[in-house]
Coordinates of C-alpha atoms in Angstrom, one line a residue:
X265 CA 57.0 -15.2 78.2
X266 CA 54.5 -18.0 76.5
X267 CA 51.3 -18.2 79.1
X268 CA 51.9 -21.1 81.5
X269 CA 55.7 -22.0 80.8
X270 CA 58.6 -21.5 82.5
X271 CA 60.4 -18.4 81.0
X272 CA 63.7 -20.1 78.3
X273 CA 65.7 -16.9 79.2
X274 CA 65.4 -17.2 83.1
X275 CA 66.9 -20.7 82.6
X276 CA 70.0 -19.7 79.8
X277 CA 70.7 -16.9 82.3
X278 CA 70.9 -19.0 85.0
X279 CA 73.4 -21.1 83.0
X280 CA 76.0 -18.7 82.3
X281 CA 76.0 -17.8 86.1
X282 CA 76.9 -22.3 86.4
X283 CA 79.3 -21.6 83.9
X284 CA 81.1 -18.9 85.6
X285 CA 81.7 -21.0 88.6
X286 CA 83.3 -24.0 86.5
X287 CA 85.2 -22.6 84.2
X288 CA 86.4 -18.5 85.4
X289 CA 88.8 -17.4 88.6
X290 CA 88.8 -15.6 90.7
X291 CA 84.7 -15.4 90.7
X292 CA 83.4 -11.9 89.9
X293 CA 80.3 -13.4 91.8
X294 CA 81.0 -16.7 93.8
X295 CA 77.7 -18.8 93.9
X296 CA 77.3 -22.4 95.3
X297 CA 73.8 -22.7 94.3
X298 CA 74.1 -22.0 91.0
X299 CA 74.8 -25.5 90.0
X300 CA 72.5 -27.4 92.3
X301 CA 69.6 -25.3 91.1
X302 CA 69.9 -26.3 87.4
X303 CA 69.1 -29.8 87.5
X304 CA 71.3 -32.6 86.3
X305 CA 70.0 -31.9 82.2
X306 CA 71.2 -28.9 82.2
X307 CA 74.3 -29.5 84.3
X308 CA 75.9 -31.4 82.2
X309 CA 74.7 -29.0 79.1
X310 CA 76.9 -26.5 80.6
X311 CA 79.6 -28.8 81.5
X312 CA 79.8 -30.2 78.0
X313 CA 79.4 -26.4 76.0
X314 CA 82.3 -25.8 77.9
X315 CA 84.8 -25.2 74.8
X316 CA 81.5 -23.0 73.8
X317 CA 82.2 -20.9 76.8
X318 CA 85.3 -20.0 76.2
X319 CA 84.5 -18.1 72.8
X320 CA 84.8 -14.6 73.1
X321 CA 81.5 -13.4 72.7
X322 CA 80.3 -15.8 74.7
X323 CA 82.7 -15.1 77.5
X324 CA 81.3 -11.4 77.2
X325 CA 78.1 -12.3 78.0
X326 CA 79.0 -14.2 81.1
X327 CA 81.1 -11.4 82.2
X328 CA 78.4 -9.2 81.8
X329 CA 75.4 -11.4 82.9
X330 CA 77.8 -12.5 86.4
X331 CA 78.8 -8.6 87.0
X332 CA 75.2 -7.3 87.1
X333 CA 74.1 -9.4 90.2
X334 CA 77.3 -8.8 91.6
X335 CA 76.9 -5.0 91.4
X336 CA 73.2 -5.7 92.5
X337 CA 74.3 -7.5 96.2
X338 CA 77.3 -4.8 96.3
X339 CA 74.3 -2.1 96.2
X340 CA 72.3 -4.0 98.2
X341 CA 74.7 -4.3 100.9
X342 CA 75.3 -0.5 100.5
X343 CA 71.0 0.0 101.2
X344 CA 71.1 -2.6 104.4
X345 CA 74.0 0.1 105.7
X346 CA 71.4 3.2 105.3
X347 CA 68.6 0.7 106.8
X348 CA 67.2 -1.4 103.8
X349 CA 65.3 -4.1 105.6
X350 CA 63.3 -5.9 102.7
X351 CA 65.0 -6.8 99.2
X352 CA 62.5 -7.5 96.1
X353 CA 63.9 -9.2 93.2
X354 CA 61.9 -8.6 90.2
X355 CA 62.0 -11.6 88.1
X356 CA 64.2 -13.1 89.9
X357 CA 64.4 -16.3 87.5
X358 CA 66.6 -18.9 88.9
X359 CA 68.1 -16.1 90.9
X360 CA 70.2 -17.4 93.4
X361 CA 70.9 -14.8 96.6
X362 CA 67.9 -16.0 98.8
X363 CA 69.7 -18.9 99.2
X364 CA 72.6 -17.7 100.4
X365 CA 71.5 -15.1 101.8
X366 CA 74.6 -13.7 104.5
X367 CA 72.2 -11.5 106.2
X368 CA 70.5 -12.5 109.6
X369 CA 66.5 -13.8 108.9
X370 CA 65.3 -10.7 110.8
X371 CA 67.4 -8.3 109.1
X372 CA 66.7 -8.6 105.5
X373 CA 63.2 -10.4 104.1
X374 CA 63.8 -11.2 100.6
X375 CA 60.6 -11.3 98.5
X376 CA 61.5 -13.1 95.0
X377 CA 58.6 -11.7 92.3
X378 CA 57.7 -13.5 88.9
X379 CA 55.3 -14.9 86.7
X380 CA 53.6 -18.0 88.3
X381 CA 54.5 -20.4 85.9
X382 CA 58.6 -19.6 86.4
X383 CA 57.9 -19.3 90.1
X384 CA 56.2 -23.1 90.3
X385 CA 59.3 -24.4 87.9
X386 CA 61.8 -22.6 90.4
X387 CA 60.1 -24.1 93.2
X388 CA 60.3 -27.7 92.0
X389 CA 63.8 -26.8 90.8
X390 CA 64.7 -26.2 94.5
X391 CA 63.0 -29.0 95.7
X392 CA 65.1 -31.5 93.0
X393 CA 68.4 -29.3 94.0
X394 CA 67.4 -30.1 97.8
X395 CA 67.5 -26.4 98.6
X396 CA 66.3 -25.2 101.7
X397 CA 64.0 -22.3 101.6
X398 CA 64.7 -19.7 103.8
X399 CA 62.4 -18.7 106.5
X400 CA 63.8 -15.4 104.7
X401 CA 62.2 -15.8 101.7
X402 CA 58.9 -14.7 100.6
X403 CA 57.3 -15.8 96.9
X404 CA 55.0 -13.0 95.4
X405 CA 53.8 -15.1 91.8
X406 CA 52.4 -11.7 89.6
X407 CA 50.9 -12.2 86.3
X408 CA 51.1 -8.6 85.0
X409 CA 48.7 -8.7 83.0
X410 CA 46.0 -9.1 85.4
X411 CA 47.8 -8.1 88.6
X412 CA 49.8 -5.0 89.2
X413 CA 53.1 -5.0 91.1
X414 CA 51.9 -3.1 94.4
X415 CA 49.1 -5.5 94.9
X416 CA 51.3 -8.7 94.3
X417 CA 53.4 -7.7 97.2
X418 CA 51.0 -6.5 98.9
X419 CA 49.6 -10.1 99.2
X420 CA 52.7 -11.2 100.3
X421 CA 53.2 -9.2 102.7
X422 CA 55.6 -6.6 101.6
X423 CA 55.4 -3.3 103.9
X424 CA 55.9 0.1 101.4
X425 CA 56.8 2.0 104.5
X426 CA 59.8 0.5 104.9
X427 CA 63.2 1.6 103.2
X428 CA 63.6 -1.5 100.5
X429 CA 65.9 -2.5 97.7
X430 CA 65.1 -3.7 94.4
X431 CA 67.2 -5.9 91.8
X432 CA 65.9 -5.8 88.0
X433 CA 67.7 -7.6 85.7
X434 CA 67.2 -9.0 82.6
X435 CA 63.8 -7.6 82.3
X436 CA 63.3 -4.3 80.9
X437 CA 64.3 -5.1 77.5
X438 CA 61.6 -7.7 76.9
X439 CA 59.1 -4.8 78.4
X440 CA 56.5 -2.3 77.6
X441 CA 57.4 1.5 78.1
X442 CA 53.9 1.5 80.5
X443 CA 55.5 -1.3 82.4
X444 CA 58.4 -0.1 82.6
X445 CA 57.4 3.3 84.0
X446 CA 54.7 1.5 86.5
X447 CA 57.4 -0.1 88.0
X448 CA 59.9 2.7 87.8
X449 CA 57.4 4.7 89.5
X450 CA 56.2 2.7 92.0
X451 CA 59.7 1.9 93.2
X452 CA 60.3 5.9 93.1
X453 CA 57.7 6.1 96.2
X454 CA 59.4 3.9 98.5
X455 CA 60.8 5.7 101.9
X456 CA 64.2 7.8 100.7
X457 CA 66.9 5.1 101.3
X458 CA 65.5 3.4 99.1
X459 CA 67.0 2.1 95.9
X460 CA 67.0 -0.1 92.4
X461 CA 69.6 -1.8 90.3
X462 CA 68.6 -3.0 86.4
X463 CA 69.8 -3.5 83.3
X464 CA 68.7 -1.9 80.2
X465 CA 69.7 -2.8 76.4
X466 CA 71.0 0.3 74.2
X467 CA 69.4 0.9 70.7
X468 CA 70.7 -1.3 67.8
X469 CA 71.6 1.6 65.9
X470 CA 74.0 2.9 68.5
X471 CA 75.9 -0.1 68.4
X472 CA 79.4 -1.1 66.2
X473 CA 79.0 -3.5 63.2
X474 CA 80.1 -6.3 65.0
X475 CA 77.6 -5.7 68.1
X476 CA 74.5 -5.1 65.5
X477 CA 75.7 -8.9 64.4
X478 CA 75.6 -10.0 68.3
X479 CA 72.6 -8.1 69.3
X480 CA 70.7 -9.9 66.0
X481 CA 71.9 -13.2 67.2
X482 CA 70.6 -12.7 70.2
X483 CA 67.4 -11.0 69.4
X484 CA 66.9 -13.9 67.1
X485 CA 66.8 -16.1 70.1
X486 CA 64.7 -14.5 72.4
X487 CA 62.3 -13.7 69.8
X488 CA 62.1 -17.5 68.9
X489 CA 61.6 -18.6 73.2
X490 CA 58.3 -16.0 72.9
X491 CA 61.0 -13.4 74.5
X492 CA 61.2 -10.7 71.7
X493 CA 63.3 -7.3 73.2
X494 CA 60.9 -4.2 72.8
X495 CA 62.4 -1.8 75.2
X496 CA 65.7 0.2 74.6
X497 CA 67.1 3.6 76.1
X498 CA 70.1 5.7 75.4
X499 CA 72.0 6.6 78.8
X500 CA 71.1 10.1 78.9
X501 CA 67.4 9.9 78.2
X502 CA 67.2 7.1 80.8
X503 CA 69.0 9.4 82.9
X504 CA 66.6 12.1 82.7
X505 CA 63.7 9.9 82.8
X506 CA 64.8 8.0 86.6
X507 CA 65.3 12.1 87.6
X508 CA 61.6 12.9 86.5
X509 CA 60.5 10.2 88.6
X510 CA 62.2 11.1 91.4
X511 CA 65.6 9.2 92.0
X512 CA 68.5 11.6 92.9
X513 CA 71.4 9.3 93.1
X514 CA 72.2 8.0 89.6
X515 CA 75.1 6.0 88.3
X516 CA 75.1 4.6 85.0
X517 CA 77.3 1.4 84.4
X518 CA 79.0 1.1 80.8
X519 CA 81.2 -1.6 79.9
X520 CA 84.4 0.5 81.2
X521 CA 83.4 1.2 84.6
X522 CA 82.3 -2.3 85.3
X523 CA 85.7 -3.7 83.8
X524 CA 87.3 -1.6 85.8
X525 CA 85.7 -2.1 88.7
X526 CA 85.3 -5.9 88.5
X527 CA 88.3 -7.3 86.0
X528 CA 91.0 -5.2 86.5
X529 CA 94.3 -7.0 86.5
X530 CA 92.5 -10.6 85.2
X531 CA 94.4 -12.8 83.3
X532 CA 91.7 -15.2 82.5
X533 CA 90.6 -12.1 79.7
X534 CA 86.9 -12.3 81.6
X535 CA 85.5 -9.1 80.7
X536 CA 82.6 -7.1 80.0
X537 CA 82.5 -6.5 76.2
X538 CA 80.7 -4.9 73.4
X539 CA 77.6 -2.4 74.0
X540 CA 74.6 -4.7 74.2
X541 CA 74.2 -3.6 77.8
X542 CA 74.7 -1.9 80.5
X543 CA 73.2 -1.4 84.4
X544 CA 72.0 1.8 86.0
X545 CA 72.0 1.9 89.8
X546 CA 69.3 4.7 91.6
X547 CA 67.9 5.7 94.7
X548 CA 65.4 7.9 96.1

């Protein structure tokens, strides 16, 4: 993300999820806020891309970008069960959950973590949208480059002896491996209970003709917002690494077990497509 702006990706992301409550049903992840949020500009951008939308590979990447915070609240509800009583979500973007939140204010603090500069445009973003802030909700703005993620929260508050549960997504591909395992690790530490969802993008060369043609797209795009992807895993490795760390329940999501998890029996053809992604779900 370019110093001092608002990060482009956290905002196109945030679009899809708008799009998915216009134009798809059922909703794989039903979302009243994700409109409101946007602002009337982009509103009507989505609105009026709507043929767009409906394009195949463009209706892959809403399946997949909706399904990902779904299964992240579906594992979060799982951690609350087993005692989960603080939820971080790392660059949470224009993130949405906070704000709907269905769990009582002294159940669940949610602590949303990002660069400053997204956190300030969220903020006004809320305040356009009038969108209450939760007495739930705590902002921890980190700048990692001169701030690491255990001191951020720290200074918001956030209590590492309690069993907590993290959402990641839509970060790790734009990341360093050192960031990457600093994070990986530090959430590895947290009381057993604990637990993380994130996505993670699959090497280029592992992908079909037609994907290496998405993924360049794509890559192009990011690269162009001051976005590039640096960070890619194969399953197996990643597996392995989350077990070195110290997680011992490990599920890895590919494109088949969230379609048939999510989308089975649609007749909308919403579905998760391609291999440009996938989620892994861990806990300690």
């Amino acid at each position: 993300m370019r110093d001092a702006r608002p990060s482009t990706t956290a905002l196109r992301v945030a679009m899809r999820r708008a799009a998915h409550q216009l134009f798809d049903n059922p909703k794989i992840l039903d979302d009243p806020i994700a409109l409101p949020i946007l602002g009337e500009k982009a509103q009507e951008q989505v609105r009026l891309e709507g043929r767009k939308i409906w394009a195949r590979a463009s209706r892959y990447v809403r399946a997949f970008m909706v399904v990902r915070s779904r299964l992240a609240e579906d594992d979060l509800a799982a951690a609350v069960a087993r005692g989960a009583c603080q939820y971080v979500i790392l660059g949470a973007g224009l993130d949405t959950f906070a704000y709907r939140n269905p769990y009582d204010v002294n159940l669940l603090r949610v602590f949303e973590v990002d660069h400053p500069a997204t956190q300030r445009w969220k903020r006004e973003r809320l305040a356009a949208g009038k969108i209450q802030i939760p007495a739930s909700v705590t902002f921890a703005p980190v700048d990692f480059e001169k701030q690491s993620l255990s001191d951020g929260l720290a200074t918001a508050g956030f209590d590492a002896r309690k069993i907590t549960f993290f959402s990641w997504l839509g970060v790790t591909p734009y990341l360093t491996r050192a960031a990457l395992n600093g994070t990986l690790e530090f959430i590895a530490r947290m009381p057993a209970g604990s637990g993380v969802v994130f996505d993670y993008a699959l090497p280029r060369a592992s992908m079909s003709w037609f994907g290496r043609l998405a993924f360049d797209a794509m890559a192009r795009r990011v690269a162009k917002a001051g976005e590039p992807f640096q960070l890619f895993f194969e399953p197996t490795y990643l597996g392995n690494e989350l077990r070195r760390f110290g997680f011992i329940k490990i599920e890895d999501w590919d494109r088949d077990k969230l379609n048939e998890r999510y989308f089975k029996d649609r007749t909308d053809k919403l579905r998760v497509g391609g291999r440009l992604g996938r989620v892994m779900s861990a806990s300690v």
